[in-house]
Amino acid sequence: MAGSTYGTIFKITTWGESHGKGIGVVIDGCPAGLELSEDDIQIYLNRRKPGQNKYTTKRDESDRVEILSGTFEGKTTGTPLSLIVFNEDQRSKDYGNLASCYRPGHADYTFQTKYGIRDYRGGGRSSGRETIGRVAAGAVAAKLLKELGIKILAYTKAIGSISIPSDHYCYSDIYENHLYMPNNAYAKEAAEYLDECMKDLDSSGGIIECQIQNMPVGIGEPVFEKLDANLAKAILSIGSVKGFEIGDGFNVCSAKGSSNNDAFQNVNGVISKSSNHSGGVLGGMSDGSNIVFRAAFKPTPSIAQTQHTVNENGENVELVIHGRHDPVIVPRAVVVVEAMAALTIADMILLNMSARMDKIKDFYH
Ligand SMILES: Cc1cc2nc3c(=O)[nH]c(=O)nc-3n(C[C@H](O)[C@H](O)[C@H](O)COP(=O)(O)O)c2cc1C
């Protein structure tokens, strides 16, 4: 299987299946001298852990990370960092009827047709647990970015049709409700909607918004490694993401140039933009404003309703999915979005170091 590696300098390779022995990531290209402990990574993994409330799968995993290599006396050494999480609560018998059936909306049919073999237990590599490697590596990237003053904040903007307008955001609410929404009243409404979905044995989609703050100007490499293009790829590589938009996104289609352009201004010698329709990227490079993007997540494909599908013999069958599944993916994916953003920005920050001869001379002299 190709395609498990992401990044150019800060490069990650994730590995592992939902019901295999464990899941992990190898990070190559992390600079030496970054203070790093298992706790730094665990904080991120705890945010995506299953079984934390009724809106996440009941699978009971501690998801404890171990650093196998790449650190010495609490600091990275510049050698490959290898991070592992052992799987604990596999109930592979829950998935028995999926051995030969293709779940609608899931990756069973495409995996089977492409490879001629698939680990059907929990979706194997197409399971949400695949994101453990991303989140563990993203925690390291976020730590690197923190040293540079760059902060990444993601949250749930919408669940179903319950969407929080940006002028109703109350950021301190994000960690006060199970859905990571920046408004507790909207979160309550969304929770009621999810309760209805669960009663109907159904699932919901939603939107995650992410802000990247304190970005220096000029990060991103025209033309094929544009910052917005790489963020889009990183986010669309997360299972169940079906849409990506940056800044005003699809709304730019109905705007006019006069309203969509962000005016530049010089205030006491500092150049900035008076608005941020661009979402913090111009010409594929960061423009100094906050980067703001959104990801659209589809409803969890595994639902408990009886569904029509086809089995490996090509027969039409009815399928009832047992096992444990999130009624909505969005809350657990908030930290996954943050991690993929951190990995992309860390990689592009390192790539930017080769952009100018004068800076290279400064470094080597
Ligand atoms: C954090 C996370 C948790 C997920 N949990 C589930 C789940 O419990 N049940 C399920 O059917 N799909 C779940 N998914 C979605 C599937 O992984 C995804 O829909 C599937 O791989 C097909 O890929 P696609 O939707 O991108 O086409 C989860 C995804 C993420 C990112």
Coordinates of C-alpha atoms and ligand atoms in Angstrom, one line a residue:
M1 CA 0.0 0.0 0.0
A2 CA 1.5 3.4 -1.0
G3 CA 0.4 6.7 0.4
S4 CA 1.0 6.5 4.2
T5 CA 3.7 9.1 4.2
Y6 CA 3.1 12.9 4.4
G7 CA 5.3 15.9 4.4
T8 CA 8.6 17.0 2.7
I9 CA 11.0 17.9 5.6
F10 CA 8.9 17.2 8.7
K11 CA 7.9 13.8 7.2
I12 CA 5.5 11.3 8.9
T13 CA 4.7 7.7 8.0
T14 CA 1.7 6.3 9.9
W15 CA 1.0 2.6 10.2
G16 CA -1.4 0.1 11.9
E17 CA -5.0 -1.1 11.8
S18 CA -7.9 -0.8 14.1
H19 CA -7.8 -4.3 15.4
G20 CA -4.1 -5.1 14.9
K21 CA -1.5 -5.1 17.7
G22 CA -1.0 -1.4 17.7
I23 CA -1.0 1.9 15.7
G24 CA 1.9 4.4 15.3
V25 CA 3.9 6.9 13.4
V26 CA 7.5 7.5 12.5
I27 CA 8.5 11.1 12.2
D28 CA 11.6 11.9 10.2
G29 CA 13.0 15.4 10.0
C30 CA 12.0 16.8 13.4
P31 CA 14.8 19.2 14.5
A32 CA 17.1 18.2 17.4
G33 CA 16.7 20.0 20.7
L34 CA 12.9 20.2 21.0
E35 CA 11.8 19.4 24.5
L36 CA 9.4 16.4 24.2
S37 CA 7.7 14.0 26.7
E38 CA 5.1 11.3 26.3
D39 CA 2.8 13.6 28.3
D40 CA 3.0 16.3 25.6
I41 CA 1.7 13.8 23.1
Q42 CA -0.8 12.2 25.5
I43 CA -2.7 15.5 26.0
Y44 CA -3.5 15.4 22.3
L45 CA -4.4 11.7 22.1
N46 CA -6.7 12.1 25.1
R47 CA -8.8 14.6 23.1
R48 CA -9.5 12.0 20.4
K49 CA -9.9 9.0 22.7
P50 CA -13.1 7.0 22.3
G51 CA -15.6 6.4 25.2
Q52 CA -15.5 9.9 26.7
N53 CA -19.2 10.6 26.3
K54 CA -22.4 9.3 24.7
Y55 CA -21.5 10.9 21.4
T56 CA -18.3 8.9 20.9
T57 CA -17.8 5.1 20.3
K58 CA -18.0 3.1 23.5
R59 CA -14.7 1.4 22.7
D60 CA -12.7 1.6 25.9
E61 CA -9.1 2.3 25.1
S62 CA -6.5 4.1 27.2
D63 CA -4.6 5.0 24.0
R64 CA -1.3 5.4 26.0
V65 CA 1.5 6.6 23.8
E66 CA 5.1 5.3 24.1
I67 CA 8.1 7.1 22.5
L68 CA 10.3 4.3 21.2
S69 CA 13.1 6.3 19.7
G70 CA 14.3 9.8 18.8
T71 CA 14.6 11.5 22.3
F72 CA 17.3 11.6 24.9
E73 CA 17.1 13.3 28.3
G74 CA 13.7 14.8 27.4
K75 CA 14.8 16.3 24.1
T76 CA 14.6 15.3 20.4
T77 CA 17.9 14.1 19.0
G78 CA 17.2 14.7 15.3
T79 CA 16.9 10.9 14.7
P80 CA 13.6 9.4 13.7
L81 CA 10.9 9.6 16.4
S82 CA 8.9 6.5 16.6
L83 CA 5.6 6.6 18.6
I84 CA 3.4 3.6 19.3
V85 CA -0.1 3.1 20.9
F86 CA -1.1 -0.6 21.6
N87 CA -4.7 -1.5 20.8
E88 CA -6.5 -2.9 23.8
D89 CA -10.3 -3.2 23.5
Q90 CA -10.7 -5.1 20.2
R91 CA -14.0 -7.0 19.9
S92 CA -13.4 -8.4 16.5
K93 CA -16.5 -10.7 16.7
D94 CA -18.6 -7.5 16.5
Y95 CA -17.5 -7.3 12.9
G96 CA -18.2 -10.9 11.8
N97 CA -21.0 -10.0 9.4
L98 CA -18.8 -7.4 7.7
A99 CA -16.3 -10.0 6.6
S100 CA -18.2 -10.5 3.4
C101 CA -20.5 -7.4 3.1
Y102 CA -19.7 -3.9 1.9
R103 CA -20.8 -1.2 4.3
P104 CA -22.6 1.6 2.5
G105 CA -20.6 4.9 2.8
H106 CA -17.5 3.0 4.1
A107 CA -14.3 1.9 2.4
D108 CA -14.9 -1.9 2.3
Y109 CA -15.8 -2.2 -1.4
T110 CA -12.9 -0.1 -2.6
F111 CA -10.3 -1.8 -0.4
Q112 CA -11.5 -5.2 -1.4
T113 CA -11.6 -4.4 -5.1
K114 CA -8.2 -2.7 -5.1
Y115 CA -6.2 -5.1 -3.0
G116 CA -8.1 -8.3 -3.2
I117 CA -7.8 -8.6 0.6
R118 CA -8.9 -6.4 3.5
D119 CA -8.8 -6.4 7.3
Y120 CA -12.6 -6.1 7.8
R121 CA -12.2 -5.8 11.7
G122 CA -13.2 -2.3 12.5
G123 CA -12.4 -1.1 9.0
G124 CA -8.7 -2.0 9.3
R125 CA -6.7 0.9 8.0
S126 CA -9.8 2.9 7.0
S127 CA -10.9 3.1 10.7
G128 CA -11.0 6.3 12.6
R129 CA -8.2 4.8 14.8
E130 CA -5.9 5.4 11.9
T131 CA -5.9 9.0 13.0
I132 CA -3.9 8.1 16.2
G133 CA -0.6 8.3 14.3
R134 CA -1.6 11.7 12.8
V135 CA -2.6 13.1 16.2
A136 CA 0.6 11.8 17.9
A137 CA 2.8 13.4 15.2
G138 CA 0.6 16.5 15.2
A139 CA 1.3 17.0 18.9
V140 CA 5.1 17.1 18.1
A141 CA 4.5 19.5 15.3
A142 CA 2.4 21.7 17.5
K143 CA 5.1 21.8 20.1
L144 CA 7.6 22.9 17.5
L145 CA 5.2 25.6 16.3
K146 CA 4.6 26.8 19.9
E147 CA 8.3 27.5 20.2
L148 CA 7.8 30.0 17.3
G149 CA 4.6 31.5 18.9
I150 CA 2.3 29.9 16.3
K151 CA -1.0 28.6 17.8
I152 CA -3.6 26.4 16.2
L153 CA -7.2 26.3 17.5
A154 CA -10.0 24.1 16.0
Y155 CA -13.6 23.7 17.2
T156 CA -16.9 22.5 16.0
K157 CA -18.7 25.1 14.0
A158 CA -21.8 23.1 13.0
I159 CA -23.5 19.8 13.8
G160 CA -26.2 19.0 11.2
S161 CA -27.9 22.3 10.4
I162 CA -27.1 23.8 13.8
S163 CA -24.3 26.3 12.9
I164 CA -22.8 29.0 15.1
P165 CA -22.4 32.4 13.4
S166 CA -18.9 33.7 14.0
D167 CA -20.2 36.7 15.9
H168 CA -21.7 34.3 18.5
Y169 CA -18.4 32.6 19.2
C170 CA -17.4 32.3 22.9
Y171 CA -14.0 30.6 22.7
S172 CA -13.9 29.8 26.4
D173 CA -17.0 27.5 25.9
I174 CA -15.1 25.1 23.6
Y175 CA -13.8 22.9 26.4
E176 CA -17.0 23.2 28.4
N177 CA -19.2 21.0 26.2
H178 CA -18.7 17.5 24.8
L179 CA -19.1 18.7 21.2
Y180 CA -16.2 21.3 21.4
M181 CA -18.5 24.1 20.2
P182 CA -17.6 27.7 20.9
N183 CA -21.1 28.4 22.3
N184 CA -22.7 26.3 25.1
A185 CA -26.3 27.2 24.0
Y186 CA -25.7 26.0 20.5
A187 CA -24.0 22.9 21.8
K188 CA -27.1 22.1 23.9
E189 CA -29.3 22.4 20.8
A190 CA -26.8 20.2 18.8
A191 CA -26.8 17.6 21.6
E192 CA -30.6 17.4 21.4
Y193 CA -30.4 16.9 17.6
L194 CA -27.8 14.1 18.1
D195 CA -30.1 12.4 20.7
E196 CA -32.8 12.4 18.0
C197 CA -30.4 10.9 15.5
M198 CA -29.4 8.2 17.9
K199 CA -33.0 7.3 18.7
D200 CA -33.5 6.9 14.9
L201 CA -30.3 4.7 14.7
D202 CA -28.9 7.4 12.5
S203 CA -25.8 9.7 12.4
S204 CA -25.0 13.3 11.7
G205 CA -22.3 15.3 9.8
G206 CA -20.9 18.7 10.7
I207 CA -18.2 21.4 10.2
I208 CA -14.9 21.9 11.9
E209 CA -13.3 25.4 11.7
C210 CA -9.6 25.9 12.4
Q211 CA -7.6 29.1 13.0
I212 CA -3.9 29.3 12.8
Q213 CA -2.6 32.4 14.7
N214 CA 0.6 34.4 14.6
M215 CA 1.7 33.2 11.2
P216 CA 4.8 34.9 9.7
V217 CA 4.3 36.3 6.2
G218 CA 5.5 34.2 3.2
I219 CA 5.1 30.6 4.4
G220 CA 4.1 28.4 1.4
E221 CA 5.9 27.5 -1.8
P222 CA 4.4 28.6 -5.1
V223 CA 3.2 26.9 -7.3
F224 CA 2.6 23.2 -6.4
E225 CA 3.3 23.5 -2.7
K226 CA 1.0 26.4 -2.0
L227 CA 0.0 26.6 1.7
D228 CA -3.7 26.5 1.0
A229 CA -3.3 23.6 -1.5
N230 CA -1.3 21.6 1.1
L231 CA -3.7 22.4 3.9
A232 CA -6.6 21.2 1.6
K233 CA -4.8 17.9 0.9
A234 CA -3.9 17.4 4.6
I235 CA -7.5 17.9 5.7
L236 CA -9.2 16.0 2.8
S237 CA -7.0 13.0 3.7
I238 CA -8.9 12.6 7.0
G239 CA -11.6 9.9 6.7
S240 CA -15.1 11.3 6.1
V241 CA -14.0 14.9 5.1
K242 CA -15.9 15.8 2.0
G243 CA -15.3 19.6 1.7
F244 CA -12.6 22.1 2.4
E245 CA -12.8 25.9 2.2
I246 CA -10.5 28.7 3.2
G247 CA -11.4 32.3 4.1
D248 CA -14.8 33.1 2.5
G249 CA -14.6 29.8 0.6
F250 CA -17.5 29.1 -1.7
N251 CA -19.1 32.4 -0.8
V252 CA -16.5 34.2 -2.9
C253 CA -18.5 33.1 -6.0
S254 CA -21.3 35.6 -5.1
A255 CA -19.0 38.4 -3.9
K256 CA -17.7 41.3 -5.9
G257 CA -14.0 42.3 -6.1
S258 CA -14.7 45.5 -4.2
S259 CA -16.1 43.6 -1.2
N260 CA -13.8 40.5 -1.4
N261 CA -10.5 42.3 -1.6
D262 CA -8.8 42.8 1.8
A263 CA -7.5 46.4 1.9
F264 CA -3.9 46.7 3.1
Q265 CA -3.1 49.3 5.8
N266 CA 0.0 50.6 7.4
V267 CA -0.5 51.3 11.1
N268 CA 2.6 52.7 12.8
G269 CA 4.9 51.0 10.3
V270 CA 3.2 47.6 10.5
I271 CA 1.5 46.4 7.3
S272 CA -1.7 44.4 7.8
K273 CA -5.1 43.7 6.2
S274 CA -8.2 45.5 7.3
S275 CA -10.3 42.4 6.7
N276 CA -9.6 38.7 6.1
H277 CA -11.7 37.3 3.2
S278 CA -8.6 35.6 1.9
G279 CA -8.4 33.4 5.1
G280 CA -4.8 34.4 5.6
V281 CA -3.3 33.1 2.4
L282 CA -2.4 35.1 -0.8
G283 CA -0.6 33.6 -3.8
G284 CA -0.2 30.3 -1.8
M285 CA 1.7 32.1 1.0
S286 CA 0.6 33.2 4.4
D287 CA -0.2 36.9 4.4
G288 CA 0.1 37.6 8.1
S289 CA -3.6 37.4 9.0
N290 CA -4.9 34.4 10.9
I291 CA -5.4 31.4 8.6
V292 CA -9.0 30.3 8.8
F293 CA -10.3 27.2 7.1
R294 CA -13.3 24.8 7.4
A295 CA -13.7 21.1 6.9
A296 CA -17.1 19.4 6.1
F297 CA -17.5 16.0 7.6
K298 CA -20.1 13.6 6.4
P299 CA -22.4 11.6 8.8
T300 CA -20.8 8.5 10.3
P301 CA -21.3 5.8 7.7
S302 CA -21.8 2.9 10.1
I303 CA -25.4 3.2 11.3
A304 CA -27.5 0.6 13.1
Q305 CA -30.4 0.8 10.7
T306 CA -30.9 -2.1 8.3
Q307 CA -29.3 -1.1 5.0
H308 CA -29.2 -2.5 1.5
T309 CA -25.9 -3.6 0.2
V310 CA -24.0 -6.3 -1.8
N311 CA -21.7 -9.1 -0.5
E312 CA -18.5 -10.4 -2.0
N313 CA -20.4 -12.8 -4.1
G314 CA -22.3 -9.9 -5.7
E315 CA -25.5 -10.9 -4.0
N316 CA -28.0 -8.2 -2.8
V317 CA -28.3 -8.5 0.9
E318 CA -29.6 -6.6 3.9
L319 CA -27.0 -5.5 6.5
V320 CA -27.3 -4.7 10.2
I321 CA -24.1 -3.3 11.6
H322 CA -23.1 -4.3 15.1
G323 CA -20.1 -2.9 16.9
R324 CA -19.4 0.5 18.3
H325 CA -19.6 3.7 16.2
D326 CA -19.7 7.4 16.8
P327 CA -23.1 8.9 16.0
V328 CA -21.1 12.0 14.8
I329 CA -17.4 12.0 13.9
V330 CA -16.9 15.8 14.3
P331 CA -16.1 16.2 18.0
R332 CA -13.4 13.5 18.0
A333 CA -12.0 14.9 14.7
V334 CA -11.4 18.4 16.1
V335 CA -7.9 17.4 17.3
V336 CA -7.3 15.5 14.1
V337 CA -7.8 18.7 12.1
E338 CA -5.6 20.6 14.5
A339 CA -2.9 17.9 14.1
M340 CA -3.0 17.9 10.3
A341 CA -2.8 21.7 10.3
A342 CA 0.2 21.6 12.6
L343 CA 2.0 19.0 10.5
T344 CA 1.4 21.1 7.3
I345 CA 2.5 24.3 8.9
A346 CA 5.6 22.8 10.6
D347 CA 6.7 21.3 7.3
M348 CA 6.2 24.5 5.3
I349 CA 8.0 26.6 8.0
L350 CA 11.0 24.3 7.6
L351 CA 10.8 24.4 3.8
N352 CA 10.7 28.2 3.9
M353 CA 14.3 28.2 5.3
S354 CA 15.7 27.6 1.9
A355 CA 13.8 30.4 0.2
R356 CA 16.5 33.2 0.3
M357 CA 20.2 33.4 -0.4
D358 CA 20.7 36.2 2.2
K359 CA 19.1 34.1 4.9
I360 CA 21.1 31.1 4.0
K361 CA 24.3 33.2 4.2
D362 CA 23.2 34.6 7.6
F363 CA 22.8 31.0 8.8
Y364 CA 26.1 29.6 7.6
H365 CA 28.2 32.7 8.5
Ligands
LIG1 C1 -11.9 10.4 14.2 C2 -12.7 9.6 13.3 C3 -13.6 8.6 13.8 C4 -14.4 7.8 12.9 N1 -15.3 6.9 13.4 C5 -16.0 6.2 12.6 C6 -17.0 5.2 13.2 O1 -17.1 5.0 14.4 N2 -17.7 4.5 12.3 C7 -17.6 4.7 10.9 O2 -18.3 4.0 10.1 N3 -16.8 5.6 10.4 C8 -16.0 6.3 11.2 N4 -15.1 7.2 10.6 C9 -15.2 7.5 9.2 C10 -14.5 6.5 8.3 O3 -13.1 6.3 8.7 C11 -14.6 6.9 6.8 O4 -15.8 7.4 6.5 C12 -14.2 5.8 5.9 O5 -12.8 5.5 6.0 C13 -14.5 6.1 4.5 O6 -13.7 7.2 4.0 P1 -14.4 8.4 3.3 O7 -15.6 8.8 4.2 O8 -13.4 9.5 3.4 O9 -14.8 8.1 1.9 C14 -14.3 8.0 11.5 C15 -13.4 8.9 11.0 C16 -12.6 9.7 11.8 C17 -11.7 10.7 11.3

